[in-house]
mmCIF file of C-alpha atoms and ligand atoms in Angstrom:
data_model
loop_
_atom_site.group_PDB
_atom_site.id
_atom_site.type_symbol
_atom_site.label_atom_id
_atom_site.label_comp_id
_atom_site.label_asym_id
_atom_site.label_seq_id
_atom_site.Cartn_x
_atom_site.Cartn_y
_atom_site.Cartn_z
ATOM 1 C CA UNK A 1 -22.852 59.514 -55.656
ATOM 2 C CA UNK A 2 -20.522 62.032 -57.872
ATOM 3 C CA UNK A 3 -16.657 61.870 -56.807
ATOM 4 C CA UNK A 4 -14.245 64.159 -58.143
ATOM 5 C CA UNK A 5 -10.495 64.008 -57.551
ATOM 6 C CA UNK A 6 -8.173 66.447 -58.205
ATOM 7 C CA UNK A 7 -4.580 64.794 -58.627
ATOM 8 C CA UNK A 8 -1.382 65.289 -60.540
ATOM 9 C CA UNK A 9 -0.867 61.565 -60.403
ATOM 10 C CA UNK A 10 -4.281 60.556 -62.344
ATOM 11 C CA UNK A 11 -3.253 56.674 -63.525
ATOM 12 C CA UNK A 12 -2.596 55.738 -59.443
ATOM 13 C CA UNK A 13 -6.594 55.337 -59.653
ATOM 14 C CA UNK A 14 -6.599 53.439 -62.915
ATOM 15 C CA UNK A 15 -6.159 49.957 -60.714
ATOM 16 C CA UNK A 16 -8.422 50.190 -57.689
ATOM 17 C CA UNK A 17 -11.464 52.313 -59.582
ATOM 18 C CA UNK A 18 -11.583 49.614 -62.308
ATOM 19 C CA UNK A 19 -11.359 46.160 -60.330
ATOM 20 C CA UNK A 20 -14.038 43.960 -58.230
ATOM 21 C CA UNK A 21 -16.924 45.965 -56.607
ATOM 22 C CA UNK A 22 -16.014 49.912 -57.203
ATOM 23 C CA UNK A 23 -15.981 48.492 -61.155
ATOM 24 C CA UNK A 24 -19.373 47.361 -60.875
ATOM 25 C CA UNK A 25 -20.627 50.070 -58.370
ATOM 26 C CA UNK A 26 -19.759 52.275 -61.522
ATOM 27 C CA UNK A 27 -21.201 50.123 -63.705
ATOM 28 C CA UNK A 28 -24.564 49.957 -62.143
ATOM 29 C CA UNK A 29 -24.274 53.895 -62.021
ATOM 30 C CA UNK A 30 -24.266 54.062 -58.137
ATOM 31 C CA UNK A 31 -20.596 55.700 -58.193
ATOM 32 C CA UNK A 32 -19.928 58.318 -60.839
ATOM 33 C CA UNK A 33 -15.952 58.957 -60.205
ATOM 34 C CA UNK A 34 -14.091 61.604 -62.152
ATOM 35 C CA UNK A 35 -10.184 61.942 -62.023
ATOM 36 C CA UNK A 36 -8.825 65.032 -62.686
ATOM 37 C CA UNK A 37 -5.193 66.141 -63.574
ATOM 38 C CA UNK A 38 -4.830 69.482 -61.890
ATOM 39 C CA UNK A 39 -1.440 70.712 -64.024
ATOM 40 C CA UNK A 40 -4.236 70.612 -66.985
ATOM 41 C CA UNK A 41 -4.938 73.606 -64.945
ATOM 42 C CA UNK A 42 -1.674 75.468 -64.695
ATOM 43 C CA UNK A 43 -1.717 78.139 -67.438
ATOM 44 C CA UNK A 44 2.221 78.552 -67.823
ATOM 45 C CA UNK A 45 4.050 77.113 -70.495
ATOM 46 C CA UNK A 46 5.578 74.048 -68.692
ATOM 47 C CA UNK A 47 2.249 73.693 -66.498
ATOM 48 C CA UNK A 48 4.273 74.559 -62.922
ATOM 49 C CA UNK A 49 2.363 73.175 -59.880
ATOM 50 C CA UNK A 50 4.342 73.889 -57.287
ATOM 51 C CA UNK A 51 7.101 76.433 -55.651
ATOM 52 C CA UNK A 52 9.213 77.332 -52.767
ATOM 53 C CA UNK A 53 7.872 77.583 -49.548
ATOM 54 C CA UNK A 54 7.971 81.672 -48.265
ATOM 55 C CA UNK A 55 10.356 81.504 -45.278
ATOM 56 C CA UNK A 56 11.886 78.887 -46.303
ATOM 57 C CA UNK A 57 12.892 75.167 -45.644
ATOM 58 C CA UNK A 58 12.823 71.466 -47.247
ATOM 59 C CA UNK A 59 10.197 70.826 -50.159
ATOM 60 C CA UNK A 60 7.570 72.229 -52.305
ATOM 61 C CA UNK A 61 4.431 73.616 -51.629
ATOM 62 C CA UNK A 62 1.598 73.114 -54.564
ATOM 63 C CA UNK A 63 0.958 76.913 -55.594
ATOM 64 C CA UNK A 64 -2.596 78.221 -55.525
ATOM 65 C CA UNK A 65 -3.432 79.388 -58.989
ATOM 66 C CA UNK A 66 -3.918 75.874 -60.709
ATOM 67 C CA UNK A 67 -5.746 74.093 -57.927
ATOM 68 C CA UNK A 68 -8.456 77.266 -57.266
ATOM 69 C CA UNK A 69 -8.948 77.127 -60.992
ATOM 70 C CA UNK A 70 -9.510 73.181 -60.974
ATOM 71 C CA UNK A 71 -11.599 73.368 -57.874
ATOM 72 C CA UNK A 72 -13.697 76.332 -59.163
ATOM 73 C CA UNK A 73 -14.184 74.677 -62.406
ATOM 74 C CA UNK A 74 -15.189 71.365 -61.214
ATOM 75 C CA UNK A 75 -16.931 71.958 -58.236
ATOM 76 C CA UNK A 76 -19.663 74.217 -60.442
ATOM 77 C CA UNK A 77 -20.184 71.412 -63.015
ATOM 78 C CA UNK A 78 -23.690 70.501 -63.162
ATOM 79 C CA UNK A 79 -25.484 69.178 -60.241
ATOM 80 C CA UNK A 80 -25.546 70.020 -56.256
ATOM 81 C CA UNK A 81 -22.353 71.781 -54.551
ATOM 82 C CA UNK A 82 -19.526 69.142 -53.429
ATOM 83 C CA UNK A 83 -18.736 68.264 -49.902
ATOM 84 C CA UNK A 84 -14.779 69.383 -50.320
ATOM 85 C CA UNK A 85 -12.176 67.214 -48.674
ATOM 86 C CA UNK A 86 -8.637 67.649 -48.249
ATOM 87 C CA UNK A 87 -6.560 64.145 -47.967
ATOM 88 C CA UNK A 88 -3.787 65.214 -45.166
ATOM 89 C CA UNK A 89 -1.506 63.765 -42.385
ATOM 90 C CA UNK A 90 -2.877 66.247 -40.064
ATOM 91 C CA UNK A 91 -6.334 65.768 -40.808
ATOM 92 C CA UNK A 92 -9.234 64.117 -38.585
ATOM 93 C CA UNK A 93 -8.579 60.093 -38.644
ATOM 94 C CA UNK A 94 -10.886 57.912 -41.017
ATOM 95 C CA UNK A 95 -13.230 55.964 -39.143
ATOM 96 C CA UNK A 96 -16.442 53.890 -40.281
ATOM 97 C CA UNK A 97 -18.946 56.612 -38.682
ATOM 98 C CA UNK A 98 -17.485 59.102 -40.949
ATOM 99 C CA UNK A 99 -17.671 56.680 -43.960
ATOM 100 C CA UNK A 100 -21.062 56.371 -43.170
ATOM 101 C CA UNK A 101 -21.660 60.359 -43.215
ATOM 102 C CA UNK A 102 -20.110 61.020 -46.574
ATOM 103 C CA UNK A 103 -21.837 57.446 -48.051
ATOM 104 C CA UNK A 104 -24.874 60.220 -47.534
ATOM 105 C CA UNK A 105 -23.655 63.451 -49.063
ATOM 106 C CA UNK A 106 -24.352 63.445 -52.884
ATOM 107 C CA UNK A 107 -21.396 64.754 -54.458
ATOM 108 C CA UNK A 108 -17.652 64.635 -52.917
ATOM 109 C CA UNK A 109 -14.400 66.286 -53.883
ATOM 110 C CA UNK A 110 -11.352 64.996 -53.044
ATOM 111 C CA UNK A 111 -7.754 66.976 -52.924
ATOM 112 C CA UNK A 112 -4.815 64.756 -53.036
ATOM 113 C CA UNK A 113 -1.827 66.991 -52.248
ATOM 114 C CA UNK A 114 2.105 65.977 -52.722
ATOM 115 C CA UNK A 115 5.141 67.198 -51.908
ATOM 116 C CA UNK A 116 4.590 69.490 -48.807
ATOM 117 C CA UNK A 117 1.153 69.894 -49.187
ATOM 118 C CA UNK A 118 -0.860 72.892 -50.429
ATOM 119 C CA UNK A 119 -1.241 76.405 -49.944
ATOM 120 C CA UNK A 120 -2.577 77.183 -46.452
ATOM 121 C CA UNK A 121 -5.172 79.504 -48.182
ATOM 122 C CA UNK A 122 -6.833 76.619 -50.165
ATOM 123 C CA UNK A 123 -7.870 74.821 -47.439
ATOM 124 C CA UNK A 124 -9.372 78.096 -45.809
ATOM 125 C CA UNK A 125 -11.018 78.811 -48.783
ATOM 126 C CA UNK A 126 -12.436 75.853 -50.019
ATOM 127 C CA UNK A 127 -11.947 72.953 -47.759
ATOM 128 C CA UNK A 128 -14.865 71.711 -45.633
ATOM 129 C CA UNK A 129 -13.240 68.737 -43.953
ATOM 130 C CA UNK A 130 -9.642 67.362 -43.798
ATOM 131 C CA UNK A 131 -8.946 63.959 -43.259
ATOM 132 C CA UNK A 132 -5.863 61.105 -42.717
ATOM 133 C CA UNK A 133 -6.000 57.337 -42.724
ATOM 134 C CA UNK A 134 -3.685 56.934 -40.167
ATOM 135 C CA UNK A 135 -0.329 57.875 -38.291
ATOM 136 C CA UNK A 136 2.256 57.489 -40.550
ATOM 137 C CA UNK A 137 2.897 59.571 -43.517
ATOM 138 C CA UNK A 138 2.341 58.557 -47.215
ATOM 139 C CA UNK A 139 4.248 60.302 -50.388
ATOM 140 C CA UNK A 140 0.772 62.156 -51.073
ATOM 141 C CA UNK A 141 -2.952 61.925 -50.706
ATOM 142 C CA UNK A 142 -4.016 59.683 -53.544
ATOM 143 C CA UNK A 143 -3.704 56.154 -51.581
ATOM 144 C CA UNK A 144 -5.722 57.760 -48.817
ATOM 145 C CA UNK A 145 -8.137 59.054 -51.135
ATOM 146 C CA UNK A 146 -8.777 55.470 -52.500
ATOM 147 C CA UNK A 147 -9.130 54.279 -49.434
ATOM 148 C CA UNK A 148 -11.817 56.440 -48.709
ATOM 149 C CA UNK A 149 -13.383 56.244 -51.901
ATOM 150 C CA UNK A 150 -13.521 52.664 -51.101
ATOM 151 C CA UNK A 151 -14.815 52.864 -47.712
ATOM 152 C CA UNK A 152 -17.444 55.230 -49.082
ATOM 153 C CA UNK A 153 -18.727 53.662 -51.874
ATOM 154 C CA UNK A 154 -19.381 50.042 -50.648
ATOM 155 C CA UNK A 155 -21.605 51.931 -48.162
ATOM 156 C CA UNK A 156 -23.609 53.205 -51.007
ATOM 157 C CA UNK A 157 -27.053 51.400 -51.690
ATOM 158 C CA UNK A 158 -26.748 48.454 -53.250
ATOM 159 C CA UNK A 159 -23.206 48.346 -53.790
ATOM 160 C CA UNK A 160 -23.250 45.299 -51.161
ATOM 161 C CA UNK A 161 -25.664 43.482 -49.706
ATOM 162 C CA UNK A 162 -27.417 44.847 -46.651
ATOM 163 C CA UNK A 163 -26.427 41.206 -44.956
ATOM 164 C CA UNK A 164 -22.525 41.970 -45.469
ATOM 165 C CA UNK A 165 -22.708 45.227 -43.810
ATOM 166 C CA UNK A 166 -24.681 44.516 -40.990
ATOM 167 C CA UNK A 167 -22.007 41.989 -38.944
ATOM 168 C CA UNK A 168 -18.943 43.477 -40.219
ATOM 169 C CA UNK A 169 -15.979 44.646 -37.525
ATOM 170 C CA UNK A 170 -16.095 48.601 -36.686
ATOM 171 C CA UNK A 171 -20.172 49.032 -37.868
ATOM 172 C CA UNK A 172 -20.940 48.305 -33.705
ATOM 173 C CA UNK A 173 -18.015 48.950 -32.765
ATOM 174 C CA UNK A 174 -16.610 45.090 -31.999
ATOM 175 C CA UNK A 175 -14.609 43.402 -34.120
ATOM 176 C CA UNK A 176 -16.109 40.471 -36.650
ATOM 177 C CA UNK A 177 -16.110 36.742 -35.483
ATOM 178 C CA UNK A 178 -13.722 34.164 -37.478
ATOM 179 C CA UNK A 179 -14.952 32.735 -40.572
ATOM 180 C CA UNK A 180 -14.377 29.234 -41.842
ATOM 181 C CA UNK A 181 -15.051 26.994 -44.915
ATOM 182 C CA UNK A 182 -14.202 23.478 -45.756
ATOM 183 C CA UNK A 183 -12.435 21.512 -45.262
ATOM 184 C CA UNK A 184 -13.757 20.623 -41.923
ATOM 185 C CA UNK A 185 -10.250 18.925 -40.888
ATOM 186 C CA UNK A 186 -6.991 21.023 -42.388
ATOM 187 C CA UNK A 187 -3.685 20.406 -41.252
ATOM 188 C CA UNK A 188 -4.819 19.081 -37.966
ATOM 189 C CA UNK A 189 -6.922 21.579 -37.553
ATOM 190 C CA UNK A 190 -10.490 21.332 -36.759
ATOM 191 C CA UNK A 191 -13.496 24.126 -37.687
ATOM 192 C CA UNK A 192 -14.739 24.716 -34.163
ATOM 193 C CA UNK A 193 -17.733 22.302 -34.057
ATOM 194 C CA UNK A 194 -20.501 24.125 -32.657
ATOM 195 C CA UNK A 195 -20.486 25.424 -36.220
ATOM 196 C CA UNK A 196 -21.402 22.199 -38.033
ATOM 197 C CA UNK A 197 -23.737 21.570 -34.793
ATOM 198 C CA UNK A 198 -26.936 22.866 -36.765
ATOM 199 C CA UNK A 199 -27.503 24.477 -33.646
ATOM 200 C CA UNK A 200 -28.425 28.346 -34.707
ATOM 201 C CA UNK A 201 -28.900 29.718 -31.405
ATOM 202 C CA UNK A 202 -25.718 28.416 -29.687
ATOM 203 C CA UNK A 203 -23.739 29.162 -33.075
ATOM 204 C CA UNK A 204 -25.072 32.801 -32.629
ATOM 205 C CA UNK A 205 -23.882 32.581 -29.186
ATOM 206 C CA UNK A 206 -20.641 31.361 -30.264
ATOM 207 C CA UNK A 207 -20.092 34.296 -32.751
ATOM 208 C CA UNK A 208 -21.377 37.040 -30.198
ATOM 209 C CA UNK A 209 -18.718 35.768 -27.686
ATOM 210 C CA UNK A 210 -15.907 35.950 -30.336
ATOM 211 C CA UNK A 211 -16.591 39.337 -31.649
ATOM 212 C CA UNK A 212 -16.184 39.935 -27.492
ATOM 213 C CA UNK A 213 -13.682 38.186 -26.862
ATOM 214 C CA UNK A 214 -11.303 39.872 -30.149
ATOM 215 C CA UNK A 215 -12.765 42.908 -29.301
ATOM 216 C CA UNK A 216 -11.493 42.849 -25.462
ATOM 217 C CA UNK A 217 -8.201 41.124 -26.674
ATOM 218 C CA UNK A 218 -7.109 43.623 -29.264
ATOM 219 C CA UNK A 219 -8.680 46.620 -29.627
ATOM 220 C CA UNK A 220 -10.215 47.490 -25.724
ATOM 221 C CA UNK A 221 -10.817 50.945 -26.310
ATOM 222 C CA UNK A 222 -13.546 49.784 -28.481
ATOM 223 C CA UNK A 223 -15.830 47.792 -26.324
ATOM 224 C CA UNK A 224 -16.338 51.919 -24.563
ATOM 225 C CA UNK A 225 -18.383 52.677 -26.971
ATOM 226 C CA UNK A 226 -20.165 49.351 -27.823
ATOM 227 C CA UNK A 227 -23.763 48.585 -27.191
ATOM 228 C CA UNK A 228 -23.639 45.699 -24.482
ATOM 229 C CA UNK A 229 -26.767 44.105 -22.944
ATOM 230 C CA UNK A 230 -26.006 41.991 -19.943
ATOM 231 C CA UNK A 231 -24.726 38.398 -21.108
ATOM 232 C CA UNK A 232 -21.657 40.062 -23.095
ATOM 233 C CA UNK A 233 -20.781 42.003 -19.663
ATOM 234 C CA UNK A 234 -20.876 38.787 -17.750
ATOM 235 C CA UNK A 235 -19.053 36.895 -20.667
ATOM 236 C CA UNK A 236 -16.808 39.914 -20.474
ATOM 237 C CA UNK A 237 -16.255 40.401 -16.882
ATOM 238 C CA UNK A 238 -15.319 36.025 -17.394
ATOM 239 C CA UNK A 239 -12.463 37.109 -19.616
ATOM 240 C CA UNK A 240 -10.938 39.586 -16.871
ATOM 241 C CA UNK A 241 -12.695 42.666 -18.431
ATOM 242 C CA UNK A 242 -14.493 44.991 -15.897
ATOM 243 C CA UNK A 243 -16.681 48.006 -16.878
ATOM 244 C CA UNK A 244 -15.632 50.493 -14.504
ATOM 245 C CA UNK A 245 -17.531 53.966 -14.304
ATOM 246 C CA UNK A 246 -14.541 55.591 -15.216
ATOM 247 C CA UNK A 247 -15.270 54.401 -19.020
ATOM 248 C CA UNK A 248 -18.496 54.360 -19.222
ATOM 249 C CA UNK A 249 -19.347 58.161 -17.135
ATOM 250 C CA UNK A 250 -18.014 61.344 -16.349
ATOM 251 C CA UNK A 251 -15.710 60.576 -14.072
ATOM 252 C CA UNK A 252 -17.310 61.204 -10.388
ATOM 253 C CA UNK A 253 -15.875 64.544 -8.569
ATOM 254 C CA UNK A 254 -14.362 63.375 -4.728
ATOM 255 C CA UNK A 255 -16.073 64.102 -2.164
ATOM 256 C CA UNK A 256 -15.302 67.695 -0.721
ATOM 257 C CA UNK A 257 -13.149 67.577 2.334
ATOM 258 C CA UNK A 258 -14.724 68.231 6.232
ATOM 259 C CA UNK A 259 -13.900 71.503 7.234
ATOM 260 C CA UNK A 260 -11.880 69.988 10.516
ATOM 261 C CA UNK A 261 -9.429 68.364 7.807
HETATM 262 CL CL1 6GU B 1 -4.353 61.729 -46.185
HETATM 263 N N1 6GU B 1 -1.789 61.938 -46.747
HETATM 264 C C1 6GU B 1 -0.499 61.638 -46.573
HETATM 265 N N2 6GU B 1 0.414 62.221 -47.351
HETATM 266 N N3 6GU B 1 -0.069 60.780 -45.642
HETATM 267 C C2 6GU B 1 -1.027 60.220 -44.883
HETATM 268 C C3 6GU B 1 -2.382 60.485 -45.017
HETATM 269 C C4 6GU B 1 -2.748 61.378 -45.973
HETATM 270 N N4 6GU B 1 -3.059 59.777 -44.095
HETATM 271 C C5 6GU B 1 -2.145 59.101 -43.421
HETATM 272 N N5 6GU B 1 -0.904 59.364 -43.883
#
């Protein structure tokens, strides 16, 4: 997969584009990332990126003329068109079905924007989909562009292995089961011992009931859209949990009232 980024602050991806796995997923040519400087773009003589707001009010907006050049320019470099994404507060939220969409698309271009944000008309434009990692607000979109670069990229084939992926919290929608290594004893504290049982059924058991049990504990929303067979609604249902209809269907319309009423 190609990823360009268009940035005035071009070393805040020096760090997490040349550590641990997105290092080697560019190494092994399964991520091809390109940081761009968009005031390489601005043609004026002290390369101006951004201006006053019209009508007013707090901040900078970034001006037009610089970032249609650098997304006109790099969006037409060689290869298939880029899927065009605009890193914003008020964009859809980041969630692991929509890293798995763009670990699909070939070619991605992400828009970090900073001080106010960018001209309305860019994003009209140019910008197929706008997203944010989260409620709270960040000086600018290159940490949230990382962060999607990251979530992206280990999705990409090969990056890691097909075994990490499958069990890991948010890909079926529960949460991941706690991990332990030696020592068996720490502190007092013991590794649960159905894990050193041997036993791979009942440790599988064990695990499934975790994930349920986290899941149901801290983030409830998401066993609504979790695939449960039978056993995890009883071991559920033990915990205090109860599936009503209201979660899992439309909710049912009342019955009409009788005509006497
Ligand atoms: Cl994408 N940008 C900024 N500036 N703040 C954010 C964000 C993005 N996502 C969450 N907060």
């Amino acid at each position: 997969m190609r990823v360009d980024v268009l940035t005035l602050f071009t070393a805040m991806f020096d760090g997490p584009l040349n550590e641990s796995i997105l290092k080697r997923a560019q190494a092994d040519g399964r991520l091809d990332a390109h940081i761009h400087d968009i005031r390489t773009y601005a043609t004026d003589k002290h390369h101006t990126c951004d201006d006053a707001p019209f009508g007013g009010g707090a901040g900078m907006v970034m001006k037009i003329a610089p970032l249609a050049a650098a997304i006109e320019d790099i969006s037409s470099a060689d290869g298939a068109p880029a899927h065009v994404i605009y890193l914003t507060p008020d964009g859809t939220t980041l969630t692991q079905a929509i890293a798995q969409e763009l670990s699909r698309k070939p070619r991605l271009m992400l828009i970090c924007g900073h001080y106010e944000g960018i001209d309305e008309r860019i994003r009209t434009r140019y910008v197929h989909q706008e997203l944010s990692i989260g409620d709270y607000v960040l000086t600018g979109g290159e940490l949230a562009a990382m962060v999607v670069i990251d979530a992206v990229a280990r999705l990409l084939d090969g990056v890691i292995s097909a075994d990490s992926l499958a069990e890991e919290s948010h890909s079926d929608s529960l949460l991941e089961y706690p991990h332990y290594t030696r020592p068996a004893l720490w502190q007092e504290m013991p590794v649960p011992p159905v894990l050193r049982s041997g036993d791979h059924g009942k440790i599988a058991v064990w695990r499934r009931q975790q994930r349920l049990e986290r899941t149901y504990l801290r983030r409830p929303e998401l066993l609504s859209t979790a695939i449960l067979d039978k056993a995890d609604r009883a071991f559920l249902r033990s915990l205090g949990w109860y599936d009503s209809l209201w979660t899992q269907h439309p909710p049912r319309r009342a019955k009409p009232k009788a005509e006497s009423e």
